[in-house]
Amino acid sequence: MTTWGFIGSGNIGATVARLAIAAGHDVVLSNSRGPETLADLVAELGPHARAATTQEAAAAGDLVVVTIPLKAYRDVPVDELAGTVVIDTMNYYPQRDGQIEALDDGSTTSSELLQAHLPQSHVVKGFNNIYFQHLRDLAQPLLHAGADGRTTLAIAGDDAAAKDAVRRAFDAIGYDTLDLGPLAEGWRTQPGQPAYGLQYARDEADWTAGARPVSSDELAGRAVRATREA
């Protein structure tokens, strides 16, 4: 049994937690406001969920999902995550996060910022380009990898073993995986790119109108069309 730790327990965090529990795993949830504020969510999720401080959730997880606003990435515990596989769901939204020069000029990516903050951890980009309702509805844990009707999620990372661990975790909760390569390629699924969310929406103009399965080939085709300003 795997224990998933969560730094941030909003829409994406809570959705992944539900999928992990459905797959037979335990979850340890945290947020910036304290464990007591997660009592209702923990009660809803049942006995395989508990709330903790951010540091406790980081230490408890066999793998840890960081799903907070990017502007707060320096608040992610460092020592507690040493040696841990960290799934980074964060995206850069300047209107929320403020301007970050290194991201504005393309000299790095948001996941590389987190990796630099966590030098002893193994950061893998994932879950950043799918709407939480689509993530909930498209999971197919009873289908084998590569089966028709199974949806693919993109990952990027610098450590092959960490990416394999994430691939296996995604498979357990019902998703196939497309490996984009190193963390530096994670920008291909970030906001404004063809592979940012649109492919999973039944109606691209209304993401609340339902979801549609996406194959590895379709996701790869969208990722390769990504463009970056010089």
XYZ file of N, CA and C in Angstrom:
690
model
N 0.843 -1.197 0.000
C 0.000 0.000 0.000
C 0.879 1.249 0.000
N 0.539 2.185 -0.850
C 1.283 3.441 -0.953
C 0.583 4.516 -0.139
N 1.364 5.370 0.500
C 0.824 6.546 1.167
C 1.150 7.768 0.326
N 0.099 8.492 -0.046
C 0.246 9.740 -0.790
C 0.173 10.900 0.192
N 1.168 11.771 0.187
C 1.112 13.005 0.953
C 0.669 14.148 0.065
N -0.029 15.106 0.628
C -0.535 16.243 -0.136
C -0.172 17.545 0.554
N 0.560 18.382 -0.170
C 0.823 19.747 0.268
C -0.099 20.621 -0.565
N -1.224 20.971 0.025
C -2.322 21.603 -0.680
C -3.433 20.591 -0.889
N -4.654 20.964 -0.525
C -5.775 20.024 -0.590
C -7.006 20.685 -1.201
N -6.765 21.473 -2.264
C -7.864 22.111 -2.982
C -8.479 21.151 -3.981
N -8.962 21.680 -5.097
C -9.695 20.857 -6.052
C -8.863 19.703 -6.606
N -7.644 19.998 -7.069
C -6.811 18.927 -7.617
C -6.362 17.975 -6.509
N -5.891 18.517 -5.396
C -5.430 17.662 -4.310
C -6.515 16.730 -3.808
N -7.703 17.259 -3.556
C -8.801 16.439 -3.053
C -9.221 15.393 -4.082
N -9.192 15.757 -5.364
C -9.570 14.805 -6.409
C -8.568 13.664 -6.496
N -7.283 13.982 -6.504
C -6.260 12.927 -6.538
C -6.367 12.056 -5.291
N -6.630 12.670 -4.150
C -6.780 11.894 -2.914
C -7.918 10.887 -3.030
N -9.038 11.307 -3.600
C -10.173 10.390 -3.781
C -9.790 9.221 -4.682
N -9.089 9.526 -5.772
C -8.672 8.473 -6.698
C -7.683 7.522 -6.035
N -6.768 8.062 -5.244
C -5.781 7.228 -4.561
C -6.456 6.291 -3.565
N -7.413 6.802 -2.815
C -8.133 5.970 -1.848
C -8.928 4.892 -2.569
N -9.569 5.248 -3.670
C -10.314 4.259 -4.453
C -9.406 3.143 -4.958
N -8.115 3.462 -5.151
C -7.137 2.470 -5.598
C -6.538 1.681 -4.436
N -7.010 1.934 -3.215
C -6.559 1.183 -2.057
C -5.403 1.782 -1.301
N -5.106 3.063 -1.542
C -3.975 3.713 -0.894
C -4.431 4.587 0.268
N -3.480 5.007 1.090
C -3.727 5.950 2.178
C -3.309 7.347 1.733
N -3.941 8.362 2.314
C -3.575 9.743 1.993
C -3.410 10.539 3.278
N -2.452 11.461 3.244
C -2.231 12.402 4.345
C -2.321 13.796 3.750
N -3.312 14.539 4.189
C -3.645 15.834 3.597
C -3.135 16.980 4.454
N -2.731 18.060 3.794
C -2.343 19.265 4.523
C -2.678 20.483 3.694
N -2.731 21.616 4.368
C -2.881 22.907 3.688
C -2.216 23.979 4.533
N -2.309 25.207 4.078
C -1.632 26.303 4.780
C -2.401 26.779 5.999
N -3.623 26.306 6.177
C -4.471 26.804 7.263
C -4.510 25.889 8.479
N -3.947 24.696 8.370
C -3.895 23.799 9.508
C -4.809 22.598 9.372
N -4.450 21.471 10.006
C -5.193 20.224 9.847
C -6.661 20.315 10.233
N -6.968 21.146 11.222
C -8.351 21.223 11.682
C -9.297 21.704 10.595
N -8.785 22.456 9.630
C -9.646 22.969 8.561
C -9.968 21.902 7.521
N -9.357 20.742 7.633
C -9.591 19.651 6.687
C -10.487 18.562 7.260
N -11.106 18.830 8.400
C -11.904 17.805 9.084
C -13.046 17.299 8.206
N -13.738 18.190 7.532
C -14.869 17.755 6.708
C -14.409 16.889 5.549
N -13.312 17.282 4.887
C -12.807 16.500 3.768
C -12.346 15.127 4.242
N -11.642 15.059 5.359
C -11.178 13.784 5.883
C -12.364 12.888 6.236
N -13.407 13.473 6.837
C -14.593 12.686 7.169
C -15.248 12.124 5.913
N -15.274 12.931 4.854
C -15.847 12.478 3.587
C -15.024 11.358 2.971
N -13.693 11.464 3.039
C -12.824 10.483 2.406
C -12.749 9.175 3.170
N -12.972 9.205 4.472
C -13.033 7.972 5.237
C -11.747 7.581 5.932
N -11.675 6.332 6.384
C -10.588 5.913 7.280
C -9.212 5.858 6.648
N -9.118 5.905 5.342
C -7.800 5.892 4.702
C -7.221 7.300 4.527
N -7.887 8.293 5.102
C -7.409 9.675 5.008
C -7.212 10.248 6.404
N -6.182 11.086 6.518
C -6.001 11.857 7.746
C -5.404 13.198 7.400
N -5.614 14.167 8.281
C -5.067 15.505 8.106
C -3.829 15.665 8.967
N -2.913 16.514 8.514
C -1.649 16.717 9.217
C -1.119 18.101 8.880
N -0.032 18.459 9.510
C 0.669 19.676 9.108
C 1.376 19.419 7.771
N 1.790 20.488 7.139
C 2.518 20.340 5.875
C 3.770 19.507 6.063
N 4.492 19.743 7.133
C 5.724 18.986 7.379
C 5.418 17.509 7.613
N 4.348 17.226 8.335
C 3.980 15.837 8.607
C 3.541 15.120 7.332
N 2.772 15.805 6.499
C 2.322 15.206 5.241
C 3.511 14.932 4.330
N 4.467 15.860 4.312
C 5.665 15.673 3.495
C 6.458 14.463 3.967
N 6.596 14.300 5.265
C 7.377 13.195 5.811
C 6.666 11.854 5.661
N 5.338 11.876 5.657
C 4.563 10.632 5.658
C 4.428 10.016 4.277
N 4.522 10.814 3.223
C 4.207 10.329 1.888
C 5.312 9.498 1.262
N 4.929 8.351 0.684
C 5.857 7.615 -0.176
C 6.086 8.413 -1.454
N 5.037 9.104 -1.885
C 5.164 10.153 -2.895
C 4.275 11.291 -2.444
N 4.645 12.504 -2.839
C 3.982 13.699 -2.316
C 3.554 14.590 -3.471
N 2.309 15.022 -3.419
C 1.744 15.908 -4.435
C 1.783 17.337 -3.904
N 2.466 18.216 -4.637
C 2.499 19.639 -4.280
C 1.506 20.353 -5.186
N 0.449 20.884 -4.598
C -0.623 21.481 -5.374
C -1.096 22.754 -4.687
N -0.229 23.763 -4.750
C -0.458 25.060 -4.125
C -0.182 26.140 -5.168
N -0.577 27.386 -4.895
C -0.197 28.453 -5.828
C 1.329 28.536 -5.959
N 1.795 28.746 -7.171
C 3.240 28.754 -7.419
C 3.959 29.778 -6.556
N 3.321 30.899 -6.285
C 3.983 31.949 -5.510
C 4.418 31.463 -4.126
N 3.836 30.350 -3.660
C 4.164 29.830 -2.330
C 5.127 28.654 -2.377
N 5.795 28.421 -3.509
C 6.608 27.208 -3.620
C 7.753 27.173 -2.618
N 8.245 28.320 -2.192
C 9.344 28.332 -1.213
C 8.883 27.878 0.169
N 7.563 27.762 0.387
C 7.045 27.269 1.664
C 7.015 25.745 1.735
N 7.298 25.077 0.627
C 7.299 23.610 0.615
C 8.458 23.110 1.471
N 8.200 22.199 2.418
C 9.279 21.716 3.287
C 10.400 21.058 2.492
N 11.620 21.306 2.889
C 12.777 20.782 2.165
C 13.291 19.493 2.803
N 13.640 19.548 4.076
C 14.264 18.390 4.723
C 13.343 17.180 4.731
N 12.057 17.393 4.975
C 11.103 16.282 5.063
C 10.905 15.576 3.721
N 11.253 16.247 2.632
C 11.057 15.665 1.306
C 12.349 15.124 0.697
N 13.410 15.083 1.445
C 14.669 14.554 0.924
C 14.496 13.106 0.489
N 14.877 12.803 -0.740
C 14.776 11.458 -1.270
C 13.402 11.050 -1.756
N 12.428 11.955 -1.673
C 11.039 11.635 -2.012
C 10.707 12.043 -3.439
N 9.839 11.256 -4.079
C 9.284 11.636 -5.381
C 8.175 12.656 -5.136
N 8.297 13.809 -5.776
C 7.361 14.909 -5.593
C 6.662 15.184 -6.919
N 5.344 15.094 -6.942
C 4.559 15.424 -8.136
C 4.157 16.888 -8.046
N 4.609 17.660 -9.013
C 4.361 19.108 -9.037
C 3.210 19.416 -9.986
N 2.098 19.896 -9.436
C 0.936 20.252 -10.254
C 0.884 21.736 -10.576
N 1.858 22.508 -10.112
C 1.730 23.965 -10.135
C 1.887 24.552 -11.536
N 1.155 25.638 -11.769
C 1.272 26.426 -12.990
C 1.538 27.886 -12.628
N 2.126 28.586 -13.556
C 2.454 30.003 -13.378
C 1.333 30.868 -13.942
N 0.682 31.593 -13.044
C -0.336 32.566 -13.421
C 0.120 33.925 -12.889
N 0.718 34.777 -13.727
C 1.269 36.044 -13.222
C 0.255 36.906 -12.496
N -1.006 36.848 -12.929
C -2.021 37.666 -12.284
C -2.269 37.245 -10.841
N -1.932 36.014 -10.506
C -2.057 35.515 -9.138
C -0.713 35.458 -8.424
N 0.319 35.008 -9.138
C 1.616 34.732 -8.528
C 2.566 35.913 -8.541
N 2.209 36.974 -9.287
C 3.150 38.053 -9.499
C 4.123 37.681 -10.598
N 4.845 38.656 -11.100
C 5.787 38.393 -12.190
C 7.033 37.704 -11.649
N 7.438 36.616 -12.312
C 8.662 35.889 -11.974
C 9.559 35.976 -13.202
N 10.608 36.762 -13.113
C 11.418 37.098 -14.290
C 11.949 35.863 -15.005
N 12.422 34.879 -14.243
C 13.012 33.692 -14.865
C 11.992 32.888 -15.653
N 10.723 33.001 -15.285
C 9.669 32.334 -16.057
C 9.227 33.206 -17.222
N 9.209 34.500 -17.000
C 8.820 35.416 -18.079
C 9.804 35.356 -19.242
N 11.099 35.207 -18.944
C 12.083 35.212 -20.031
C 12.388 33.803 -20.556
N 11.719 32.790 -19.987
C 11.871 31.433 -20.481
C 13.161 30.748 -20.100
N 13.906 31.313 -19.158
C 15.193 30.722 -18.795
C 15.045 29.504 -17.890
N 13.851 29.296 -17.342
C 13.575 28.105 -16.537
C 12.079 27.833 -16.606
N 11.660 26.806 -15.904
C 10.245 26.463 -15.832
C 9.820 26.411 -14.374
N 8.529 26.383 -14.130
C 8.040 26.378 -12.756
C 8.498 25.126 -12.007
N 8.503 23.984 -12.680
C 8.937 22.759 -12.006
C 10.432 22.770 -11.707
N 11.201 23.421 -12.566
C 12.633 23.539 -12.285
C 12.877 24.456 -11.087
N 12.025 25.455 -10.900
C 12.124 26.279 -9.696
C 11.896 25.434 -8.455
N 10.878 24.572 -8.512
C 10.604 23.713 -7.357
C 11.745 22.731 -7.147
N 12.277 22.168 -8.219
C 13.400 21.239 -8.069
C 14.616 21.925 -7.453
N 14.869 23.159 -7.838
C 15.987 23.896 -7.239
C 15.752 24.137 -5.753
N 14.484 24.326 -5.376
C 14.133 24.515 -3.967
C 14.254 23.204 -3.194
N 14.092 22.073 -3.890
C 14.116 20.745 -3.260
C 15.276 19.925 -3.860
N 16.518 20.298 -3.595
C 17.656 19.683 -4.292
C 17.836 18.203 -4.005
N 17.280 17.704 -2.892
C 17.435 16.288 -2.562
C 16.191 15.462 -2.913
N 15.211 16.092 -3.564
C 13.981 15.410 -3.956
C 13.991 15.142 -5.451
N 13.023 14.367 -5.908
C 12.911 14.013 -7.322
C 11.573 14.537 -7.842
N 11.600 15.706 -8.452
C 10.377 16.387 -8.875
C 9.941 15.874 -10.243
N 8.660 15.563 -10.355
C 8.048 15.155 -11.615
C 6.823 16.027 -11.854
N 6.767 16.668 -13.010
C 5.611 17.478 -13.377
C 4.441 16.565 -13.714
N 3.262 16.860 -13.171
C 2.089 16.055 -13.472
C 0.827 16.675 -12.916
N -0.317 16.293 -13.467
C -1.634 16.765 -13.040
C -1.842 18.259 -13.277
N -0.947 18.930 -13.989
C -1.041 20.390 -14.086
C -1.918 20.863 -15.240
N -2.258 19.959 -16.158
C -2.958 20.423 -17.359
C -4.328 19.785 -17.530
N -4.944 19.398 -16.424
C -6.272 18.797 -16.493
C -7.165 19.414 -15.426
N -8.378 19.758 -15.831
C -9.391 20.319 -14.928
C -9.795 19.249 -13.918
N -10.032 19.638 -12.675
C -10.239 18.640 -11.629
C -11.456 17.759 -11.884
N -12.516 18.312 -12.476
C -13.683 17.486 -12.773
C -13.374 16.455 -13.850
N -12.560 16.840 -14.827
C -12.149 15.886 -15.860
C -11.256 14.802 -15.250
N -10.369 15.200 -14.349
C -9.504 14.242 -13.670
C -10.339 13.226 -12.901
N -11.370 13.680 -12.263
C -12.275 12.787 -11.518
C -13.012 11.828 -12.457
N -13.506 12.352 -13.573
C -14.431 11.586 -14.410
C -13.750 10.657 -15.411
N -12.499 10.928 -15.769
C -11.839 10.151 -16.815
C -11.029 8.974 -16.291
N -10.898 8.851 -14.996
C -10.110 7.752 -14.432
C -10.741 6.407 -14.783
N -9.911 5.466 -15.249
C -10.363 4.121 -15.619
C -9.424 3.073 -15.025
N -9.469 2.901 -13.703
C -8.523 1.969 -13.073
C -8.758 0.506 -13.435
N -9.932 0.160 -13.948
C -10.218 -1.232 -14.292
C -9.748 -1.597 -15.692
N -9.370 -0.591 -16.480
C -8.828 -0.851 -17.816
C -7.315 -0.976 -17.741
N -6.760 -1.853 -18.554
C -5.314 -2.013 -18.552
C -4.657 -0.874 -19.329
N -3.394 -0.645 -19.073
C -2.658 0.425 -19.740
C -2.740 0.258 -21.249
N -3.022 1.351 -21.936
C -3.104 1.346 -23.382
C -4.443 0.930 -23.942
N -5.393 0.588 -23.085
C -6.705 0.152 -23.554
C -7.483 1.318 -24.149
N -8.343 1.007 -25.131
C -9.240 2.020 -25.663
C -10.096 2.584 -24.533
N -10.252 3.897 -24.526
C -11.054 4.534 -23.485
C -10.262 4.996 -22.290
N -8.975 4.626 -22.240
C -8.127 5.117 -21.155
C -7.505 6.446 -21.561
N -7.438 7.370 -20.621
C -6.912 8.710 -20.882
C -5.455 8.805 -20.448
N -4.704 9.625 -21.174
C -3.276 9.812 -20.916
C -3.014 11.160 -20.264
N -2.146 11.157 -19.260
C -1.663 12.369 -18.619
C -0.174 12.517 -18.906
N 0.273 13.751 -19.048
C 1.682 14.022 -19.337
C 2.483 14.160 -18.049
N 3.749 13.733 -18.126
C 4.696 13.970 -17.044
C 6.007 14.465 -17.650
N 6.820 15.092 -16.806
C 8.177 15.478 -17.185
C 9.034 15.410 -15.930
N 10.281 14.998 -16.093
C 11.156 14.909 -14.931
C 12.562 14.528 -15.330
N 13.501 14.770 -14.430
C 14.914 14.523 -14.712
C 15.400 13.172 -14.211
N 14.579 12.475 -13.422
C 14.995 11.215 -12.813
C 14.114 10.092 -13.356
N 14.731 9.119 -14.038
C 13.962 8.052 -14.680
C 13.219 7.188 -13.667
N 13.840 6.887 -12.551
C 13.183 6.053 -11.544
C 11.986 6.773 -10.941
N 12.112 8.088 -10.716
C 10.999 8.864 -10.181
C 9.838 8.883 -11.164
N 10.144 9.047 -12.449
C 9.074 9.042 -13.454
C 8.401 7.677 -13.528
N 9.161 6.625 -13.355
C 8.553 5.290 -13.358
C 7.635 5.113 -12.158
N 8.026 5.649 -11.007
C 7.162 5.581 -9.827
C 5.859 6.339 -10.059
N 5.957 7.485 -10.708
C 4.752 8.266 -11.011
C 3.904 7.546 -12.054
N 4.543 6.950 -13.034
C 3.793 6.186 -14.038
C 2.977 5.083 -13.374
N 3.595 4.362 -12.452
C 2.891 3.287 -11.759
C 1.761 3.831 -10.886
N 1.980 4.987 -10.256
C 0.934 5.605 -9.443
C -0.236 6.050 -10.312
N 0.068 6.638 -11.454
C -0.990 7.052 -12.380
C -1.769 5.844 -12.892
N -1.061 4.771 -13.202
C -1.726 3.561 -13.655
C -2.687 3.042 -12.591
N -2.278 3.087 -11.333
C -3.114 2.587 -10.242
C -4.411 3.367 -10.114
N -4.370 4.669 -10.387
C -5.591 5.465 -10.256
C -6.366 5.568 -11.565
N -5.836 4.932 -12.634
C -6.632 4.821 -13.850
C -6.214 5.645 -15.034
N -4.904 5.973 -15.134
C -4.427 6.806 -16.238
C -3.170 6.236 -16.874
N -3.063 6.404 -18.182
C -1.818 6.163 -18.897
C -0.939 7.407 -18.799
N 0.314 7.281 -19.229
C 1.291 8.352 -19.051
C 2.043 8.623 -20.343
N 2.218 9.899 -20.653
C 3.080 10.345 -21.740
C 4.274 11.062 -21.128
N 5.472 10.560 -21.395
C 6.696 11.157 -20.863
C 7.195 12.209 -21.844
N 7.163 13.468 -21.413
C 7.624 14.572 -22.259
C 9.136 14.735 -22.246
N 9.806 14.062 -21.324
C 11.250 14.216 -21.205
C 11.632 14.889 -19.898
N 12.707 15.677 -19.887
C 13.175 16.316 -18.657
C 12.238 17.422 -18.182
N 12.467 17.882 -16.966
C 11.642 18.957 -16.401
C 11.592 20.172 -17.317
N 12.664 20.434 -18.010
C 12.735 21.596 -18.889
C 11.679 21.559 -19.985
N 11.110 20.375 -20.258
C 10.069 20.251 -21.275
C 8.660 20.381 -20.686
N 8.558 20.571 -19.378
C 7.248 20.656 -18.745
C 6.417 21.840 -19.196
N 7.037 22.852 -19.758
C 6.304 24.023 -20.232
C 5.314 23.664 -21.330
N 5.486 22.537 -21.972
C 4.638 22.179 -23.107
C 3.171 21.939 -22.720
N 2.901 21.717 -21.440
C 1.518 21.515 -20.999
C 1.043 22.632 -20.080
N 1.753 23.730 -20.076
C 1.397 24.828 -19.179
C 0.383 25.771 -19.819
N -0.177 26.704 -19.041
C -1.238 27.589 -19.550
C -0.867 28.265 -20.856
N -1.844 28.310 -21.746
C -1.661 28.953 -23.036
C -1.207 28.028 -24.136
N -0.823 26.782 -23.784
C -0.361 25.828 -24.777
C -1.501 24.909 -25.239
N -1.384 24.317 -26.431
C -2.460 23.469 -26.954
C -2.816 22.284 -26.053
N -1.847 21.812 -25.254
C -2.093 20.653 -24.395
C -2.500 21.043 -22.982
N -2.854 22.296 -22.785
C -3.282 22.738 -21.451
C -4.804 22.606 -21.342
N -5.264 21.452 -20.924
C -6.658 21.271 -20.537
C -7.657 21.075 -21.650
N -7.450 21.730 -22.784
C -8.471 21.756 -23.831
C -8.839 20.365 -24.311
N -7.861 19.486 -24.442
C -8.115 18.179 -25.032
C -9.052 17.318 -24.197
N -9.098 17.545 -22.898
C -9.937 16.718 -22.029
C -11.389 17.198 -21.966
N -11.654 18.386 -22.489
C -12.996 18.963 -22.405
C -13.857 18.518 -23.581
N -15.051 18.063 -23.292
C -15.991 17.734 -24.368
C -16.330 18.987 -25.156
N -16.401 20.126 -24.468
C -16.643 21.423 -25.104
C -15.514 22.345 -24.662
N -14.622 22.707 -25.585
C -13.460 23.517 -25.213
C -13.849 24.881 -24.666
N -15.044 25.341 -24.989
C -15.499 26.649 -24.508
C -16.140 26.566 -23.131
N -16.431 25.349 -22.655
C -17.081 25.182 -21.360
C -16.546 23.914 -20.705
N -15.524 24.069 -19.883
C -14.870 22.916 -19.278
C -15.780 22.192 -18.294
N -16.891 22.798 -17.879
C -17.802 22.140 -16.948
C -18.818 21.257 -17.671
N -18.746 21.195 -18.996
C -19.760 20.481 -19.779
C -19.382 19.029 -20.058
N -18.497 18.458 -19.291
C -18.148 17.061 -19.463
C -16.747 16.862 -19.991
N -16.308 15.597 -19.943
C -14.933 15.242 -20.302
C -14.943 14.208 -21.415
N -13.791 14.099 -22.082
C -13.615 13.101 -23.146
C -12.252 12.440 -22.993
N -12.174 11.129 -23.265
C -10.879 10.439 -23.164
C -9.882 10.977 -24.182
N -8.617 10.946 -23.822
C -7.547 11.453 -24.684
C -6.444 10.402 -24.764
N -6.090 10.031 -25.978
C -5.045 9.032 -26.179
C -3.661 9.655 -26.054
N -2.669 8.802 -25.941
C -1.283 9.260 -25.894
C -0.914 9.990 -27.178
N -1.366 9.462 -28.322
C -1.036 10.096 -29.599
C -1.620 11.496 -29.694
N -2.858 11.671 -29.250
C -3.467 12.999 -29.317
C -2.749 13.976 -28.399
N -2.442 13.533 -27.185
C -1.749 14.414 -26.242
C -0.362 14.770 -26.765
N 0.342 13.793 -27.318
C 1.671 14.049 -27.872
C 1.605 15.044 -29.018
N 0.574 14.908 -29.860
C 0.423 15.837 -30.977
C 0.205 17.255 -30.518
N -0.544 17.418 -29.463
C -0.766 18.767 -28.922
C 0.500 19.303 -28.263
N 1.206 18.441 -27.533
C 2.428 18.882 -26.837
C 3.487 19.343 -27.833
N 3.589 18.645 -28.965
C 4.636 18.999 -29.935
C 4.313 20.304 -30.644
N 3.065 20.736 -30.607
C 2.684 22.017 -31.235
C 2.898 23.203 -30.307
N 3.370 22.954 -29.100
C 3.620 24.050 -28.168
C 4.658 25.010 -28.727
N 4.474 26.289 -28.435
C 5.409 27.310 -28.889
C 5.829 28.173 -27.717
N 7.039 28.667 -27.819
C 7.598 29.512 -26.758
C 8.154 30.764 -27.382
N 7.834 31.892 -26.819
C 8.370 33.149 -27.353
C 9.869 33.197 -27.182
N 10.533 33.671 -28.192
C 12.002 33.771 -28.122
C 12.422 34.876 -27.177
